[in-house]
């Protein structure tokens, strides 16, 4: 068989994404950018000419995963000397040049503000040059460095409205690796969504580390509530979601949107992190348990039946039995539809990394197990409460189980049901027949 020189054949990109939705969104941009220099996405890493890991460093476990994955790709590199290996995202941002030294077979390190430099870096790597680019680029111009994502006709899409975070919660690495908060221009966001609606998108999720402070630092821009009201006016968009909210920054204006905008879904992700005032203050969260519960009550009043989900950290330095008991109690009062919970993980460079962390690993694990078992019961009870009801479901596509469609309720529960693929993109009535731990099963009405 004739050997085809690399320039004459298609080049393949294998992209692995770790962590949050922000990384998923960045990965879409990476695919777009690299398409322009001839790389097509492949699902088979052994076929790749270029492998990129888009990394997460929110907890040490996430970071370790990156290093073990890099170890695996070392083997592929030894089989194919031309293979280019790149690391982006939060670990890359944190480590910069050091990562090139630590991992001698790595070619490219690019930070969270440097996606636009990637094509150039890949070209250089094709000629054997290794490089690291992790400078933060501040100012409004940064967001305009990204090309508009060539959105397909997906029913539900994420739209980045802001990047970075200024909150500096004591445990959190995000402000250190994603930089200062910056909002996109409202006009750009709205025109992007209008374009998506024309191509068939029916649901948008506005995305940012702290969407509630959208626009507040850029003069002349809409604030988040006003942005939601404008998105709701776009024809074709039937559902609007947003994530993530900071409880301190939920304004009465935003809560009013839940009363006024039928397109706004009946779900909010509102991470409390702890139910103890003492710990919330050590975490630098800027609200008390009472403030949090008052906002939850207003949300429930504005939108009866709203599904509230959250994040919780156990074993933060100094958390005692009483603090933990308050967390469990808060969970009961809020009655979360679902909850993501984590053992505190010290992140280098954050304020809490300096705190004395005296609680043993075992106690932390016990607290997490207790919290999770209580929430599991609550989540399942909530699931069972839907059995027999009729839910409006936006059909997103075929479910992983063959022959069924999948979609979500306004409250963000996954519903699978038998049906024809012509229903994709439509909101249909589904009667719920069974509740599983992570989804509901129903039939079309
Ligand atoms: N340790 C454990 N959990 C963390 N989170 C953020 N930083 C840490 C940390 N250092 C959790 C928070 C946040 C979610 C995305 O991850 O609950 O809301
Ligand atoms: Fe991290 Fe706090 Fe910012 Fe969320 S609000 S990204 S937890 S610093």
Short mmCIF file of C-alpha atoms and ligand atoms in Angstrom, two decimals:
data_model
loop_
_atom_site.label_atom_id
_atom_site.label_comp_id
_atom_site.label_asym_id
_atom_site.label_seq_id
_atom_site.Cartn_x
_atom_site.Cartn_y
_atom_site.Cartn_z
CA UNK A 1 0.00 0.00 0.00
CA UNK A 2 1.25 3.47 -0.86
CA UNK A 3 2.03 5.74 2.05
CA UNK A 4 0.01 8.96 1.81
CA UNK A 5 1.94 12.04 2.97
CA UNK A 6 0.17 13.88 5.81
CA UNK A 7 -0.39 17.05 3.75
CA UNK A 8 -2.32 15.11 1.09
CA UNK A 9 -4.74 13.38 3.42
CA UNK A 10 -7.26 14.50 5.99
CA UNK A 11 -5.97 15.27 9.45
CA UNK A 12 -7.83 14.07 12.50
CA UNK A 13 -8.38 15.70 15.86
CA UNK A 14 -9.23 13.68 18.94
CA UNK A 15 -10.56 15.94 21.66
CA UNK A 16 -11.18 14.95 25.25
CA UNK A 17 -13.10 17.30 27.51
CA UNK A 18 -13.06 17.20 31.29
CA UNK A 19 -15.08 19.19 33.78
CA UNK A 20 -17.80 21.76 33.46
CA UNK A 21 -20.09 23.03 30.73
CA UNK A 22 -17.76 25.98 30.20
CA UNK A 23 -15.13 23.51 28.98
CA UNK A 24 -17.67 21.77 26.77
CA UNK A 25 -18.45 25.14 25.24
CA UNK A 26 -14.73 25.93 24.79
CA UNK A 27 -14.28 22.54 23.14
CA UNK A 28 -16.89 23.46 20.54
CA UNK A 29 -14.84 26.56 19.76
CA UNK A 30 -11.65 24.48 19.54
CA UNK A 31 -13.28 22.16 17.00
CA UNK A 32 -14.37 25.19 14.98
CA UNK A 33 -10.96 26.83 15.05
CA UNK A 34 -9.10 23.69 14.06
CA UNK A 35 -11.54 22.88 11.28
CA UNK A 36 -10.19 25.99 9.58
CA UNK A 37 -6.70 24.49 9.40
CA UNK A 38 -7.93 21.16 8.13
CA UNK A 39 -8.57 19.03 11.24
CA UNK A 40 -11.66 16.87 11.40
CA UNK A 41 -12.99 15.40 14.62
CA UNK A 42 -12.53 11.67 15.19
CA UNK A 43 -13.87 9.44 17.97
CA UNK A 44 -10.87 7.10 17.63
CA UNK A 45 -7.73 8.30 19.40
CA UNK A 46 -5.53 5.81 17.53
CA UNK A 47 -6.49 7.49 14.25
CA UNK A 48 -5.59 10.99 15.50
CA UNK A 49 -2.90 13.32 14.17
CA UNK A 50 -3.65 15.75 16.98
CA UNK A 51 -4.90 14.96 20.48
CA UNK A 52 -6.14 17.74 22.73
CA UNK A 53 -7.14 17.43 26.35
CA UNK A 54 -9.36 20.23 27.60
CA UNK A 55 -8.75 19.99 31.33
CA UNK A 56 -10.39 20.80 34.66
CA UNK A 57 -8.71 21.58 37.98
CA UNK A 58 -11.72 22.26 40.20
CA UNK A 59 -10.80 19.37 42.52
CA UNK A 60 -7.56 17.38 42.80
CA UNK A 61 -9.31 14.27 41.45
CA UNK A 62 -10.08 16.07 38.19
CA UNK A 63 -6.47 17.15 37.91
CA UNK A 64 -5.12 13.64 38.54
CA UNK A 65 -7.32 12.29 35.77
CA UNK A 66 -5.52 14.57 33.32
CA UNK A 67 -2.11 13.23 34.27
CA UNK A 68 -3.18 9.61 34.02
CA UNK A 69 -4.71 10.29 30.62
CA UNK A 70 -1.51 11.96 29.44
CA UNK A 71 0.32 8.79 30.46
CA UNK A 72 -1.92 6.79 28.14
CA UNK A 73 -1.28 9.10 25.21
CA UNK A 74 2.45 8.74 25.69
CA UNK A 75 2.07 5.24 24.29
CA UNK A 76 0.26 6.49 21.19
CA UNK A 77 3.02 9.01 20.71
CA UNK A 78 5.63 6.31 20.80
CA UNK A 79 3.74 4.49 18.03
CA UNK A 80 3.28 7.61 15.91
CA UNK A 81 6.15 10.10 16.06
CA UNK A 82 4.11 12.73 14.16
CA UNK A 83 1.25 12.76 16.67
CA UNK A 84 0.78 16.22 18.22
CA UNK A 85 -0.35 16.37 21.83
CA UNK A 86 -1.87 19.50 23.38
CA UNK A 87 -3.33 20.42 26.77
CA UNK A 88 -5.75 23.30 27.29
CA UNK A 89 -8.17 24.44 29.97
CA UNK A 90 -7.69 25.03 33.68
CA UNK A 91 -4.75 22.69 34.37
CA UNK A 92 -2.90 24.20 31.41
CA UNK A 93 -3.67 27.69 32.71
CA UNK A 94 -2.37 26.80 36.14
CA UNK A 95 0.81 25.05 35.01
CA UNK A 96 1.80 26.96 31.85
CA UNK A 97 5.41 26.37 30.70
CA UNK A 98 5.97 24.08 33.67
CA UNK A 99 3.71 21.51 32.04
CA UNK A 100 5.97 21.36 28.97
CA UNK A 101 8.90 20.62 31.29
CA UNK A 102 6.97 18.08 33.37
CA UNK A 103 5.66 16.24 30.31
CA UNK A 104 8.51 16.05 27.79
CA UNK A 105 6.35 14.48 25.06
CA UNK A 106 3.80 17.29 25.19
CA UNK A 107 3.77 19.78 22.28
CA UNK A 108 1.21 22.46 23.14
CA UNK A 109 -0.06 24.13 26.32
CA UNK A 110 -2.79 26.76 25.90
CA UNK A 111 -4.65 28.63 28.62
CA UNK A 112 -8.30 29.55 29.05
CA UNK A 113 -7.83 32.91 27.28
CA UNK A 114 -5.72 31.61 24.42
CA UNK A 115 -8.00 29.42 22.34
CA UNK A 116 -7.63 31.77 19.38
CA UNK A 117 -3.86 31.10 19.27
CA UNK A 118 -4.36 27.37 18.89
CA UNK A 119 -4.30 27.15 15.06
CA UNK A 120 -0.95 28.95 15.02
CA UNK A 121 0.41 26.71 17.77
CA UNK A 122 -0.70 23.56 15.96
CA UNK A 123 0.97 24.76 12.74
CA UNK A 124 4.18 25.34 14.70
CA UNK A 125 3.90 21.89 16.28
CA UNK A 126 3.54 20.36 12.80
CA UNK A 127 7.10 21.59 12.19
CA UNK A 128 8.31 20.26 15.54
CA UNK A 129 8.03 23.43 17.63
CA UNK A 130 6.71 23.15 21.20
CA UNK A 131 4.90 26.13 22.73
CA UNK A 132 2.94 27.39 25.76
CA UNK A 133 0.57 30.38 25.73
CA UNK A 134 -1.25 31.17 28.96
CA UNK A 135 -1.34 34.98 29.21
CA UNK A 136 -4.63 36.40 30.46
CA UNK A 137 -6.11 38.83 27.98
CA UNK A 138 -8.25 41.39 29.75
CA UNK A 139 -10.73 43.83 28.34
CA UNK A 140 -13.85 43.59 26.26
CA UNK A 141 -12.09 42.71 23.06
CA UNK A 142 -11.26 39.24 24.33
CA UNK A 143 -14.66 37.71 23.74
CA UNK A 144 -14.65 39.02 20.20
CA UNK A 145 -11.52 37.05 19.46
CA UNK A 146 -13.68 33.98 19.16
CA UNK A 147 -15.40 33.24 15.90
CA UNK A 148 -19.14 32.67 16.18
CA UNK A 149 -19.61 28.96 16.64
CA UNK A 150 -21.01 27.38 13.53
CA UNK A 151 -23.98 25.99 15.40
CA UNK A 152 -25.71 23.01 13.95
CA UNK A 153 -29.41 22.41 14.21
CA UNK A 154 -29.35 21.08 17.75
CA UNK A 155 -32.59 21.51 19.65
CA UNK A 156 -30.90 22.70 22.82
CA UNK A 157 -27.73 24.81 22.90
CA UNK A 158 -25.51 26.58 25.38
CA UNK A 159 -24.70 30.24 24.86
CA UNK A 160 -21.81 31.76 26.77
CA UNK A 161 -22.84 35.15 28.13
CA UNK A 162 -19.87 35.81 30.39
CA UNK A 163 -16.51 34.39 31.35
CA UNK A 164 -14.38 34.42 34.47
CA UNK A 165 -15.37 35.12 38.05
CA UNK A 166 -14.59 37.89 40.54
CA UNK A 167 -16.01 36.20 43.61
CA UNK A 168 -12.97 34.46 45.03
CA UNK A 169 -14.84 31.96 47.15
CA UNK A 170 -12.12 30.74 49.51
CA UNK A 171 -12.05 27.18 48.15
CA UNK A 172 -12.33 27.92 44.46
CA UNK A 173 -9.67 27.85 41.76
CA UNK A 174 -11.93 29.28 39.03
CA UNK A 175 -11.05 33.00 39.43
CA UNK A 176 -7.38 31.99 39.33
CA UNK A 177 -7.62 29.94 36.16
CA UNK A 178 -10.41 31.71 34.29
CA UNK A 179 -9.53 35.29 35.17
CA UNK A 180 -11.70 38.33 35.83
CA UNK A 181 -15.38 38.47 35.09
CA UNK A 182 -16.25 39.77 31.64
CA UNK A 183 -19.65 39.94 29.97
CA UNK A 184 -20.30 39.59 26.27
CA UNK A 185 -22.17 42.37 24.55
CA UNK A 186 -25.95 41.82 24.76
CA UNK A 187 -26.39 42.62 21.06
CA UNK A 188 -23.91 39.84 20.12
CA UNK A 189 -25.62 37.33 22.39
CA UNK A 190 -29.06 38.14 21.02
CA UNK A 191 -27.97 37.94 17.40
CA UNK A 192 -26.26 34.60 18.07
CA UNK A 193 -29.48 33.25 19.59
CA UNK A 194 -31.59 34.59 16.71
CA UNK A 195 -29.31 32.71 14.31
CA UNK A 196 -29.65 29.53 16.35
CA UNK A 197 -33.44 29.85 16.40
CA UNK A 198 -33.46 30.13 12.60
CA UNK A 199 -31.41 26.93 12.36
CA UNK A 200 -33.84 25.00 14.56
CA UNK A 201 -32.70 25.53 18.14
CA UNK A 202 -35.66 25.64 20.52
CA UNK A 203 -33.94 25.88 23.90
CA UNK A 204 -30.98 27.98 25.00
CA UNK A 205 -29.06 27.78 28.26
CA UNK A 206 -27.25 31.01 29.05
CA UNK A 207 -23.91 30.10 30.49
CA UNK A 208 -21.45 31.78 32.84
CA UNK A 209 -19.71 31.20 36.19
CA UNK A 210 -21.98 33.75 37.79
CA UNK A 211 -24.69 34.79 35.34
CA UNK A 212 -26.57 36.92 37.89
CA UNK A 213 -23.89 39.60 37.71
CA UNK A 214 -24.05 39.65 33.90
CA UNK A 215 -23.62 43.15 32.45
CA UNK A 216 -23.23 44.93 35.77
CA UNK A 217 -19.63 45.87 35.11
CA UNK A 218 -20.01 46.97 31.48
CA UNK A 219 -21.65 50.35 31.05
CA UNK A 220 -24.63 50.59 28.75
CA UNK A 221 -25.30 46.85 28.75
CA UNK A 222 -28.47 45.07 29.77
CA UNK A 223 -28.45 43.40 33.18
CA UNK A 224 -29.24 39.69 33.37
CA UNK A 225 -32.99 40.07 33.97
CA UNK A 226 -33.28 42.45 31.00
CA UNK A 227 -31.24 40.05 28.85
CA UNK A 228 -33.63 37.21 29.72
CA UNK A 229 -36.60 39.36 28.76
CA UNK A 230 -35.01 40.09 25.37
CA UNK A 231 -34.18 36.43 24.74
CA UNK A 232 -37.81 35.58 25.55
CA UNK A 233 -38.90 37.84 22.66
CA UNK A 234 -37.00 35.80 20.07
CA UNK A 235 -39.36 33.80 17.83
CA UNK A 236 -38.60 30.11 17.72
CA UNK A 237 -36.95 29.99 21.14
CA UNK A 238 -39.44 28.18 23.33
CA UNK A 239 -37.39 27.51 26.43
CA UNK A 240 -34.74 29.45 28.31
CA UNK A 241 -32.45 28.19 31.06
CA UNK A 242 -29.37 29.62 32.71
CA UNK A 243 -26.51 28.44 34.85
CA UNK A 244 -24.79 29.08 37.25
CA UNK A 245 -26.39 31.43 39.73
CA UNK A 246 -24.77 32.93 42.79
CA UNK A 247 -27.33 33.16 45.61
CA UNK A 248 -25.99 36.56 46.70
CA UNK A 249 -26.60 38.09 43.28
CA UNK A 250 -30.12 36.85 42.53
CA UNK A 251 -31.99 40.14 42.23
CA UNK A 252 -35.73 40.76 42.73
CA UNK A 253 -35.75 41.63 39.01
CA UNK A 254 -34.47 38.18 38.14
CA UNK A 255 -36.95 36.48 40.48
CA UNK A 256 -39.73 38.47 38.78
CA UNK A 257 -38.71 36.88 35.45
CA UNK A 258 -39.89 33.54 36.82
CA UNK A 259 -43.33 35.07 37.41
CA UNK A 260 -43.47 36.91 34.07
CA UNK A 261 -41.72 34.79 31.44
CA UNK A 262 -43.46 31.52 30.55
CA UNK A 263 -40.48 30.58 28.35
CA UNK A 264 -38.17 30.59 31.36
CA UNK A 265 -37.98 26.99 32.57
CA UNK A 266 -39.12 25.96 36.07
CA UNK A 267 -35.64 25.11 37.26
CA UNK A 268 -32.78 26.94 38.92
CA UNK A 269 -29.36 25.67 39.92
CA UNK A 270 -28.56 27.58 43.07
CA UNK A 271 -25.45 26.26 44.84
CA UNK A 272 -25.56 26.87 48.61
CA UNK A 273 -22.21 25.12 49.35
CA UNK A 274 -23.03 24.92 53.08
CA UNK A 275 -25.95 25.44 55.44
CA UNK A 276 -23.86 26.95 58.24
CA UNK A 277 -23.37 30.71 58.56
CA UNK A 278 -19.96 30.22 60.11
CA UNK A 279 -18.74 28.11 57.17
CA UNK A 280 -20.42 30.34 54.57
CA UNK A 281 -18.50 33.26 56.01
CA UNK A 282 -15.20 31.33 55.98
CA UNK A 283 -15.99 30.40 52.38
CA UNK A 284 -16.45 34.10 51.53
CA UNK A 285 -19.83 33.40 49.96
CA UNK A 286 -21.41 36.75 50.84
CA UNK A 287 -24.78 35.45 52.10
CA UNK A 288 -26.18 33.77 55.19
CA UNK A 289 -28.33 30.70 55.46
CA UNK A 290 -31.27 33.04 56.13
CA UNK A 291 -30.56 35.06 52.96
CA UNK A 292 -30.41 31.86 50.94
CA UNK A 293 -33.67 30.50 52.32
CA UNK A 294 -35.41 33.84 51.75
CA UNK A 295 -34.38 33.79 48.07
CA UNK A 296 -35.56 30.20 47.72
CA UNK A 297 -38.92 31.18 49.23
CA UNK A 298 -39.27 34.10 46.78
CA UNK A 299 -38.41 31.84 43.85
CA UNK A 300 -41.01 29.28 44.94
CA UNK A 301 -43.56 32.04 45.27
CA UNK A 302 -42.76 33.53 41.86
CA UNK A 303 -42.90 30.11 40.15
CA UNK A 304 -44.85 27.47 42.06
CA UNK A 305 -43.35 24.03 41.45
CA UNK A 306 -39.90 25.37 40.53
CA UNK A 307 -37.25 22.65 40.75
CA UNK A 308 -34.22 23.74 42.74
CA UNK A 309 -30.88 21.99 42.40
CA UNK A 310 -27.62 22.86 44.10
CA UNK A 311 -24.01 22.11 44.97
CA UNK A 312 -22.73 21.33 48.46
CA UNK A 313 -19.20 20.97 49.83
CA UNK A 314 -18.57 18.81 52.90
CA UNK A 315 -15.48 18.87 55.08
CA UNK A 316 -14.52 22.48 54.44
CA UNK A 317 -11.70 23.36 56.91
CA UNK A 318 -13.24 23.94 60.35
CA UNK A 319 -16.60 22.30 59.56
CA UNK A 320 -17.81 20.66 62.79
CA UNK A 321 -20.72 18.30 63.50
CA UNK A 322 -23.06 21.19 64.13
CA UNK A 323 -22.14 22.94 60.86
CA UNK A 324 -22.73 19.71 58.99
CA UNK A 325 -26.09 19.18 60.73
CA UNK A 326 -27.10 22.65 59.53
CA UNK A 327 -26.23 21.68 55.97
CA UNK A 328 -28.49 18.61 56.20
CA UNK A 329 -31.24 20.74 57.66
CA UNK A 330 -30.96 23.33 54.91
CA UNK A 331 -31.25 20.54 52.34
CA UNK A 332 -34.47 19.44 53.94
CA UNK A 333 -35.90 22.96 54.05
CA UNK A 334 -35.07 23.68 50.42
CA UNK A 335 -36.22 20.21 49.33
CA UNK A 336 -33.72 20.03 46.47
CA UNK A 337 -34.82 18.21 43.34
CA UNK A 338 -31.21 17.11 42.95
CA UNK A 339 -27.87 17.99 44.47
CA UNK A 340 -24.21 17.68 43.46
CA UNK A 341 -22.00 17.17 46.48
CA UNK A 342 -18.25 17.07 46.92
CA UNK A 343 -15.63 16.56 49.57
CA UNK A 344 -13.59 19.73 49.98
CA UNK A 345 -10.37 19.57 47.99
CA UNK A 346 -7.56 22.06 48.77
CA UNK A 347 -6.56 23.96 45.64
CA UNK A 348 -3.13 25.55 45.50
CA UNK A 349 -3.21 29.34 45.53
CA UNK A 350 -6.72 29.65 47.01
CA UNK A 351 -7.32 31.20 50.42
CA UNK A 352 -8.73 28.06 52.04
CA UNK A 353 -5.58 26.14 51.11
CA UNK A 354 -3.94 28.08 53.96
CA UNK A 355 -6.60 27.06 56.50
CA UNK A 356 -6.01 24.24 58.97
CA UNK A 357 -7.77 21.19 57.61
CA UNK A 358 -8.01 18.94 60.63
CA UNK A 359 -10.90 16.68 59.80
CA UNK A 360 -9.80 13.19 58.73
CA UNK A 361 -10.53 11.69 55.32
CA UNK A 362 -12.82 9.09 56.89
CA UNK A 363 -15.06 11.60 58.63
CA UNK A 364 -15.34 13.60 55.41
CA UNK A 365 -16.31 10.49 53.49
CA UNK A 366 -18.88 9.55 56.13
CA UNK A 367 -20.43 13.01 55.98
CA UNK A 368 -20.59 12.86 52.19
CA UNK A 369 -22.17 9.39 52.26
CA UNK A 370 -24.80 10.53 54.77
CA UNK A 371 -25.61 13.65 52.77
CA UNK A 372 -25.83 11.72 49.52
CA UNK A 373 -28.04 8.99 50.90
CA UNK A 374 -30.49 11.59 52.26
CA UNK A 375 -30.55 13.40 48.94
CA UNK A 376 -30.91 10.17 46.95
CA UNK A 377 -34.10 9.42 48.82
CA UNK A 378 -35.39 12.93 48.26
CA UNK A 379 -34.55 12.82 44.53
CA UNK A 380 -36.26 9.46 44.13
CA UNK A 381 -39.31 10.54 46.07
CA UNK A 382 -39.54 13.58 43.81
CA UNK A 383 -39.23 11.30 40.76
CA UNK A 384 -42.07 9.07 41.99
CA UNK A 385 -44.27 12.13 42.55
CA UNK A 386 -44.28 12.67 38.77
CA UNK A 387 -45.74 9.22 38.04
CA UNK A 388 -49.25 9.63 36.62
CA UNK A 389 -48.76 13.32 35.78
CA UNK A 390 -48.63 14.84 32.33
CA UNK A 391 -45.39 16.71 31.57
CA UNK A 392 -44.50 19.04 28.72
CA UNK A 393 -41.31 17.63 27.21
CA UNK A 394 -39.05 19.27 24.64
CA UNK A 395 -37.89 16.36 22.47
CA UNK A 396 -34.13 16.54 21.98
CA UNK A 397 -33.38 13.36 20.06
CA UNK A 398 -33.14 9.59 20.26
CA UNK A 399 -32.45 8.14 23.67
CA UNK A 400 -29.45 5.88 24.25
CA UNK A 401 -31.90 3.01 24.57
CA UNK A 402 -32.97 2.19 21.07
CA UNK A 403 -36.42 3.07 19.77
CA UNK A 404 -37.11 5.79 22.30
CA UNK A 405 -37.05 9.55 22.24
CA UNK A 406 -35.49 11.64 24.97
CA UNK A 407 -36.17 15.12 26.25
CA UNK A 408 -36.56 17.12 29.42
CA UNK A 409 -39.37 18.60 31.43
CA UNK A 410 -39.38 22.30 32.16
CA UNK A 411 -38.07 21.34 35.62
CA UNK A 412 -35.09 19.62 33.93
CA UNK A 413 -35.98 15.95 34.49
CA UNK A 414 -34.95 13.62 31.69
CA UNK A 415 -37.95 11.80 30.15
CA UNK A 416 -37.68 8.87 27.73
CA UNK A 417 -40.66 7.62 25.76
CA UNK A 418 -41.44 5.67 22.58
CA UNK A 419 -42.10 7.95 19.63
CA UNK A 420 -41.28 8.97 16.12
CA UNK A 421 -38.18 11.03 15.35
CA UNK A 422 -40.29 13.63 13.51
CA UNK A 423 -41.17 14.89 17.00
CA UNK A 424 -37.58 16.06 17.64
CA UNK A 425 -37.61 19.80 18.35
CA UNK A 426 -41.24 19.84 19.47
CA UNK A 427 -42.74 20.26 22.92
CA UNK A 428 -45.10 17.33 23.49
CA UNK A 429 -47.29 16.10 26.34
CA UNK A 430 -46.01 12.90 27.98
CA UNK A 431 -47.75 10.90 30.67
CA UNK A 432 -45.19 9.64 33.18
CA UNK A 433 -45.46 5.90 33.82
CA UNK A 434 -42.31 5.08 35.79
CA UNK A 435 -39.55 6.80 37.72
CA UNK A 436 -35.92 5.63 37.56
CA UNK A 437 -33.11 7.14 39.65
CA UNK A 438 -31.95 9.43 36.83
CA UNK A 439 -34.86 9.60 34.44
CA UNK A 440 -38.58 9.16 33.92
CA UNK A 441 -40.28 6.82 31.48
CA UNK A 442 -43.50 7.90 29.81
CA UNK A 443 -45.86 7.66 26.90
CA UNK A 444 -46.95 10.23 24.40
CA UNK A 445 -50.38 11.71 25.00
N1 LIG B 1 -13.39 21.40 46.64
C1 LIG B 1 -14.58 20.76 46.50
N2 LIG B 1 -15.57 21.20 45.74
C2 LIG B 1 -15.36 22.35 45.04
N3 LIG B 1 -16.15 23.03 44.20
C3 LIG B 1 -15.47 24.10 43.75
N4 LIG B 1 -14.25 24.14 44.31
C4 LIG B 1 -14.16 23.05 45.11
C5 LIG B 1 -13.15 22.55 45.96
N5 LIG B 1 -11.98 23.16 46.10
C6 LIG B 1 -17.53 22.63 43.88
C7 LIG B 1 -18.53 23.71 44.28
C8 LIG B 1 -18.92 24.29 42.96
C9 LIG B 1 -18.82 23.09 42.04
C10 LIG B 1 -18.74 23.40 40.60
O1 LIG B 1 -17.64 22.44 42.48
O2 LIG B 1 -19.63 23.08 44.91
O3 LIG B 1 -20.20 24.85 42.97
FE1 LIG B 2 -15.84 29.60 42.15
FE2 LIG B 2 -17.31 31.10 43.81
FE3 LIG B 2 -16.78 31.98 41.32
FE4 LIG B 2 -18.47 29.92 41.64
S1 LIG B 2 -18.78 32.04 42.38
S2 LIG B 2 -16.77 30.05 40.15
S3 LIG B 2 -17.58 28.89 43.42
S4 LIG B 2 -15.28 31.64 42.96
#
